[in-house]
Short mmCIF file of C-alpha atoms in Angstrom, two decimals:
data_model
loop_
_atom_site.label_atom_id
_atom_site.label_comp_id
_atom_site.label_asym_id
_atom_site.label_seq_id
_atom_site.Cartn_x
_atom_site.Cartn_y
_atom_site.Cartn_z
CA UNK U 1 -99.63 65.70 -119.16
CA UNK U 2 -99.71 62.59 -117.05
CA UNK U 3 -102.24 61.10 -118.34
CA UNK U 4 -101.14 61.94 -121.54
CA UNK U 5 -98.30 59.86 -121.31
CA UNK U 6 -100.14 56.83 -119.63
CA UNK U 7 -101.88 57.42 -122.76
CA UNK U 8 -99.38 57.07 -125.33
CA UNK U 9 -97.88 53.95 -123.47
CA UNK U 10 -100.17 51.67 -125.19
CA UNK U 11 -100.38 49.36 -122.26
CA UNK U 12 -103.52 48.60 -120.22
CA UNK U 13 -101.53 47.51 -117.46
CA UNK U 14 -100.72 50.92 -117.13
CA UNK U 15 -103.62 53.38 -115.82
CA UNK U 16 -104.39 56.92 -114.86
CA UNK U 17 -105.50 57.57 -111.61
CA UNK U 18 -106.67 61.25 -111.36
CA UNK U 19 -106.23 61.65 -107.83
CA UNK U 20 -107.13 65.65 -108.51
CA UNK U 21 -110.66 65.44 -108.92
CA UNK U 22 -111.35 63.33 -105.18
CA UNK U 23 -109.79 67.00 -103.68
CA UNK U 24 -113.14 68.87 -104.77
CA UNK U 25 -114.77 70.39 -101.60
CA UNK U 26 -111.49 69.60 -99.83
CA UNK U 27 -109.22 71.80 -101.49
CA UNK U 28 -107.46 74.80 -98.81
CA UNK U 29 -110.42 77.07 -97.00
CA UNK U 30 -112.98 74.29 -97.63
CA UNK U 31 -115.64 74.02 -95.12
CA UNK U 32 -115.96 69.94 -95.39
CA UNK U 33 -112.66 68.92 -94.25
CA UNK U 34 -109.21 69.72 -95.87
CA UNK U 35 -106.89 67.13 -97.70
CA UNK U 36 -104.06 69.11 -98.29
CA UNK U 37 -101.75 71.00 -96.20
CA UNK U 38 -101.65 74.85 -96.68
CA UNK U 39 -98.16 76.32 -96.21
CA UNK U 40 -95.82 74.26 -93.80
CA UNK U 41 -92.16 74.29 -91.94
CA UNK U 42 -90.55 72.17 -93.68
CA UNK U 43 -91.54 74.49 -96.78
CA UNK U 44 -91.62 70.56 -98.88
CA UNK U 45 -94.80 69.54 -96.96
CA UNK U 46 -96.94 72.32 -98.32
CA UNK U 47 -99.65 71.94 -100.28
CA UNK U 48 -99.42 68.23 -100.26
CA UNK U 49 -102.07 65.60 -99.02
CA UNK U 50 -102.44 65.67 -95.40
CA UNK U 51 -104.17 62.01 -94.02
CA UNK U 52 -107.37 62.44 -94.77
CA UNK U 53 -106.06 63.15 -98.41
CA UNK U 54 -103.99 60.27 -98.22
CA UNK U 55 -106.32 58.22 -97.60
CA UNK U 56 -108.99 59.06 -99.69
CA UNK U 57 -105.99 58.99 -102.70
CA UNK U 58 -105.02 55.05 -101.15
CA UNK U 59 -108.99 54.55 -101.29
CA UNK U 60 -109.15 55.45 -104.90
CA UNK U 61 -106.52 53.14 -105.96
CA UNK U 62 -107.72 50.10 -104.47
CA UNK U 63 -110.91 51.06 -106.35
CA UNK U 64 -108.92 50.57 -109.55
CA UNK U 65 -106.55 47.64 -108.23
CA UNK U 66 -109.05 44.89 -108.65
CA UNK U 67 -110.38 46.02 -112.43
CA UNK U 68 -106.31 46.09 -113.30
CA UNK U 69 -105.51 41.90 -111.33
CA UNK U 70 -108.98 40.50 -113.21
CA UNK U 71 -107.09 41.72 -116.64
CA UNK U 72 -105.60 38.95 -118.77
#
């Protein structure tokens, strides 16, 4: 749905990052390193990027960064 609406903006200075897909084989129970938090006190940390995941998400975007500056 995200993407779907970066999408339908129209405007290249506006990109999709999918940030999903760079959690395969670190997703909960995953033997090569977790990115995520399982269930947490506070209850709002759960299931959201731990550092590693972070990271790796921060990583990503300055990946796209310099392909979105070089852009007329």
């Amino acid at each position: 749905m995200i993407r779907d609406a970066v999408v339908a903006t129209g405007d290249s200075r506006v990109v999709y990052v999918n940030g999903l897909e760079l959690f395969r084989g670190h997703r909960l129970c995953s033997a090569s390193g977790v990115w995520a938090n399982g269930l947490t006190s506070p209850l709002a940390d759960s299931f959201h990027p731990n550092a590693p995941g972070y990271q790796a998400m921060a990583t990503r975007v300055a990946q796209v960064l310099p392909t979105l500056t070089a852009s007329p």
